[in-house]
CSV table of C-alpha atoms and ligand atoms in Angstrom, one decimal:
chain,number,residue,atom,x,y,z
A,49,MET,CA,31.9,18.8,27.6
A,50,ALA,CA,34.0,16.0,28.9
A,51,LYS,CA,32.2,13.8,31.8
A,52,HIS,CA,34.2,15.6,34.5
A,53,ASP,CA,34.6,19.3,33.4
A,54,ILE,CA,33.7,21.7,36.0
A,55,VAL,CA,31.7,24.8,34.8
A,56,ARG,CA,33.5,27.8,35.6
A,57,ALA,CA,32.1,31.2,36.7
A,58,GLY,CA,30.6,33.2,33.8
A,59,HIS,CA,28.5,30.1,32.9
A,60,PRO,CA,24.9,31.1,33.4
A,61,VAL,CA,24.0,27.6,35.1
A,62,LEU,CA,26.0,28.7,38.3
A,63,ARG,CA,23.6,31.7,38.7
A,64,GLY,CA,20.2,29.7,38.0
A,65,VAL,CA,18.2,28.2,40.9
A,66,ALA,CA,18.6,24.4,40.6
A,67,GLU,CA,15.6,22.0,40.2
A,68,VAL,CA,14.1,19.9,43.0
A,69,VAL,CA,14.7,16.3,42.1
A,70,ALA,CA,11.4,14.7,41.6
A,71,GLU,CA,10.0,11.6,43.6
A,72,GLU,CA,10.4,9.2,40.7
A,73,GLU,CA,13.9,10.0,40.1
A,74,PHE,CA,14.9,8.5,43.6
A,75,GLY,CA,16.5,5.1,43.1
A,76,SER,CA,16.7,5.6,39.5
A,77,LYS,CA,19.8,4.9,37.5
A,78,SER,CA,20.2,8.4,36.0
A,79,LEU,CA,20.4,10.0,39.5
A,80,ARG,CA,22.8,7.1,40.7
A,81,GLU,CA,25.2,8.0,37.7
A,82,LEU,CA,24.7,11.6,38.3
A,83,VAL,CA,25.8,11.3,41.9
A,84,LYS,CA,28.8,8.8,40.8
A,85,THR,CA,30.0,11.4,38.2
A,86,MET,CA,30.0,14.2,40.8
A,87,VAL,CA,32.0,12.0,43.3
A,88,GLU,CA,34.6,11.4,40.6
A,89,ALA,CA,34.8,15.1,39.7
A,90,MET,CA,35.1,16.2,43.3
A,91,ARG,CA,38.0,13.6,44.0
A,92,ARG,CA,39.7,14.2,40.7
A,93,ALA,CA,39.8,17.9,41.2
A,94,PRO,CA,40.3,17.4,44.2
A,95,GLY,CA,38.0,19.3,46.3
A,96,VAL,CA,35.8,18.8,49.5
A,97,GLY,CA,32.6,19.5,47.8
A,98,LEU,CA,30.6,19.6,44.6
A,99,ALA,CA,27.1,20.8,43.5
A,100,ALA,CA,25.4,19.5,40.4
A,101,PRO,CA,25.1,22.9,38.7
A,102,GLN,CA,29.2,22.7,38.7
A,103,LEU,CA,28.9,20.0,36.1
A,104,GLY,CA,26.2,21.9,34.3
A,105,VAL,CA,23.3,19.9,35.6
A,106,ALA,CA,20.6,22.2,37.1
A,107,LYS,CA,19.4,19.8,39.9
A,108,GLN,CA,19.5,19.9,43.8
A,109,VAL,CA,22.1,17.5,44.5
A,110,ILE,CA,25.4,18.1,46.4
A,111,VAL,CA,28.4,15.9,47.5
A,112,LEU,CA,30.9,16.3,50.1
A,113,GLU,CA,33.7,14.4,51.6
A,114,ASP,CA,37.0,15.5,53.5
A,115,ALA,CA,40.2,13.4,54.0
A,116,GLU,CA,43.6,13.6,55.8
A,117,ARG,CA,45.3,13.9,52.6
A,118,LEU,CA,43.5,17.1,51.6
A,119,MET,CA,44.2,18.8,54.9
A,120,ALA,CA,47.9,17.9,54.9
A,121,ALA,CA,49.0,21.5,54.4
A,122,LEU,CA,47.5,22.5,57.6
A,123,ASN,CA,49.2,22.0,61.1
A,124,LEU,CA,46.9,20.8,63.9
A,125,GLU,CA,46.2,24.3,65.3
A,126,GLN,CA,45.2,25.5,61.8
A,127,ARG,CA,42.9,22.6,61.8
A,128,LYS,CA,41.5,23.0,65.0
A,129,ALA,CA,40.8,26.7,64.4
A,130,ARG,CA,38.9,25.6,61.1
A,131,GLY,CA,37.2,23.0,62.8
A,132,ARG,CA,38.4,20.9,59.9
A,133,VAL,CA,38.1,17.0,60.4
A,134,PRO,CA,37.9,14.1,57.7
A,135,PHE,CA,34.5,12.7,57.3
A,136,THR,CA,33.0,10.2,54.8
A,137,LEU,CA,31.0,10.7,51.6
A,138,ARG,CA,27.9,12.5,52.0
A,139,THR,CA,25.4,12.9,49.4
A,140,LEU,CA,22.4,15.3,49.9
A,141,ILE,CA,19.3,15.9,47.6
A,142,ASN,CA,16.9,18.6,47.9
A,143,PRO,CA,18.7,19.8,51.1
A,144,SER,CA,17.4,22.5,53.2
A,145,LEU,CA,19.8,24.2,55.9
A,146,GLU,CA,19.2,25.4,59.1
A,147,LEU,CA,21.6,28.0,60.5
A,148,HIS,CA,22.4,27.7,64.3
A,149,GLY,CA,22.9,31.3,65.7
A,150,GLU,CA,26.3,33.0,66.3
A,151,PRO,CA,29.1,33.4,66.2
A,152,GLU,CA,30.0,33.6,62.6
A,153,THR,CA,33.3,32.5,61.6
A,154,VAL,CA,35.7,33.8,59.0
A,155,PHE,CA,38.2,31.7,56.9
A,156,PHE,CA,39.7,31.6,53.6
A,157,GLU,CA,37.4,29.7,51.1
A,158,GLY,CA,37.9,28.8,47.4
A,159,CYS,CA,35.7,27.3,44.7
A,160,LEU,CA,36.3,24.8,41.8
A,161,SER,CA,34.2,27.0,39.6
A,162,VAL,CA,36.4,30.1,40.4
A,163,PRO,CA,39.8,28.3,40.1
A,164,GLY,CA,43.0,30.0,41.3
A,165,PHE,CA,41.5,32.6,43.8
A,166,SER,CA,40.3,32.5,47.4
A,167,ALA,CA,39.1,35.0,50.0
A,168,LEU,CA,37.8,35.3,53.6
A,169,VAL,CA,34.1,34.3,53.8
A,170,PRO,CA,31.9,34.7,57.0
A,171,ARG,CA,29.9,31.4,57.7
A,172,HIS,CA,27.9,30.2,60.4
A,173,PHE,CA,29.8,28.1,62.5
A,174,ARG,CA,27.0,25.3,63.2
A,175,VAL,CA,24.2,24.1,60.7
A,176,THR,CA,21.6,21.3,60.5
A,177,VAL,CA,21.0,19.9,56.7
A,178,ARG,CA,17.9,18.0,56.1
A,179,GLY,CA,17.4,16.1,52.8
A,180,ARG,CA,17.5,12.9,51.1
A,181,ASP,CA,20.1,10.4,49.8
A,182,GLU,CA,20.0,9.1,46.4
A,183,LYS,CA,17.7,6.2,47.3
A,184,GLY,CA,15.3,8.5,48.6
A,185,ASP,CA,16.1,7.9,52.3
A,186,ALA,CA,16.0,10.9,54.7
A,187,VAL,CA,19.1,12.3,55.8
A,188,GLU,CA,19.7,14.9,58.7
A,189,TRP,CA,23.1,16.1,59.7
A,190,THR,CA,24.0,18.6,62.4
A,191,THR,CA,27.6,19.6,62.1
A,192,GLU,CA,30.0,22.4,62.9
A,193,GLY,CA,33.4,24.1,61.6
A,194,TRP,CA,34.7,23.1,58.2
A,195,PRO,CA,31.7,20.6,57.4
A,196,ALA,CA,29.4,23.2,58.1
A,197,ARG,CA,31.2,25.8,55.9
A,198,ILE,CA,31.2,23.2,52.9
A,199,LEU,CA,27.6,22.7,53.4
A,200,GLN,CA,26.8,26.3,53.3
A,201,HIS,CA,29.0,26.8,50.2
A,202,GLU,CA,27.4,24.0,48.1
A,203,ILE,CA,23.8,24.8,49.1
A,204,ASP,CA,24.5,28.4,47.8
A,205,HIS,CA,25.6,26.8,44.5
A,206,LEU,CA,22.1,25.1,44.3
A,207,ASN,CA,20.6,28.8,44.7
A,208,GLY,CA,22.9,30.5,42.0
A,209,GLY,CA,25.1,31.5,44.6
A,210,LEU,CA,28.9,31.8,44.6
A,211,TYR,CA,31.4,32.6,47.5
A,212,VAL,CA,32.3,35.9,46.0
A,213,ASP,CA,28.8,37.1,46.6
A,214,ARG,CA,29.6,36.7,50.4
A,215,MET,CA,33.4,37.3,50.7
A,216,LEU,CA,35.1,40.1,52.3
A,217,SER,CA,36.0,41.4,48.8
A,218,ARG,CA,39.3,43.2,50.1
A,219,THR,CA,40.8,39.8,50.9
A,220,PHE,CA,40.1,38.3,47.6
A,221,GLY,CA,43.5,37.0,46.0
A,222,VAL,CA,45.4,34.7,43.8
A,223,ASN,CA,45.9,31.6,45.6
A,224,ASP,CA,49.8,31.6,45.5
A,225,GLU,CA,49.7,35.1,47.2
A,226,VAL,CA,47.1,34.1,49.7
A,227,ALA,CA,49.1,31.0,50.7
A,228,GLN,CA,52.2,32.8,51.1
A,229,ARG,CA,51.2,36.1,52.9
A,230,TRP,CA,47.8,35.4,54.3
A,231,GLN,CA,46.9,31.8,55.1
A,232,LEU,CA,49.4,31.7,58.0
A,233,LEU,CA,48.0,34.6,59.7
A,234,SER,CA,44.9,34.6,61.7
A,235,PRO,CA,41.7,35.9,59.8
A,236,ALA,CA,41.6,38.8,62.5
A,237,ASP,CA,45.1,39.8,61.6
A,238,VAL,CA,44.4,39.4,57.6
A,239,ARG,CA,41.3,41.8,58.1
A,240,GLU,CA,43.3,44.3,60.0
A,241,LYS,CA,46.0,44.4,57.5
A,242,LEU,CA,43.9,44.5,54.3
A,243,ARG,CA,41.2,46.8,56.2
A,244,ALA,CA,38.6,44.2,55.4
B,451,CO,CO1,32.0,26.2,45.0
C-alpha cells in the first residue's frame, strides 16, 4: 500500500478497536512520522479529519483541521447552520469524548473510507475531548458545531465505527445526487421528503 492510501470500508481494520498509544511512544520518531503521514493524507484527500485506522494503523490517533477553501461551496447561512468554522490542525492521541446534552444536530456527512456517498447523521452539538498530543502533552478542547461533529466521527473510527452505523439510512445517497437534490434543503425538509 502506498504511503497515503486510505483504507476503504470492507477492510477489517475499520471495524476493529484501535490500541491505546503506550507511554514510551510519546515523543518518538515513529509516532511523529505517523502523525505527519496522517496530516498529509488528510490534506491530500482533501478531508477535515482522519483516524489512524484509515491508514491501516490500529492506534488511537486522530488529526483534524478545517480551512476556508474546504467550505467554499457553502454560503454563509449554510456555514452558520452547520457551525462550520476554520480551525488549525489538532492532533489527539488516546482521546476520550464527553458529549454535552441536547440538542442533537443532523447534517449530511461523508467519510474518506466510504468514498462517493453521504447521509444525514445525528450528532451531539457540543463536546469536550481530552487526550494527548504527539509529545505527550495533555490536550483538552471543548467545541461545538462542525468541529464537534468531526471529533465524534473520527473517534467513532477508533472504536470500529463508521457513520453508516449512525446515519438516517433513508437519506444515504451518491454525492452528486445529494449535492443537487438535498444538500440545499434544510435537514428537516430532507427528512420529511425522504420519510427519514
Ligand atoms: Co471517516
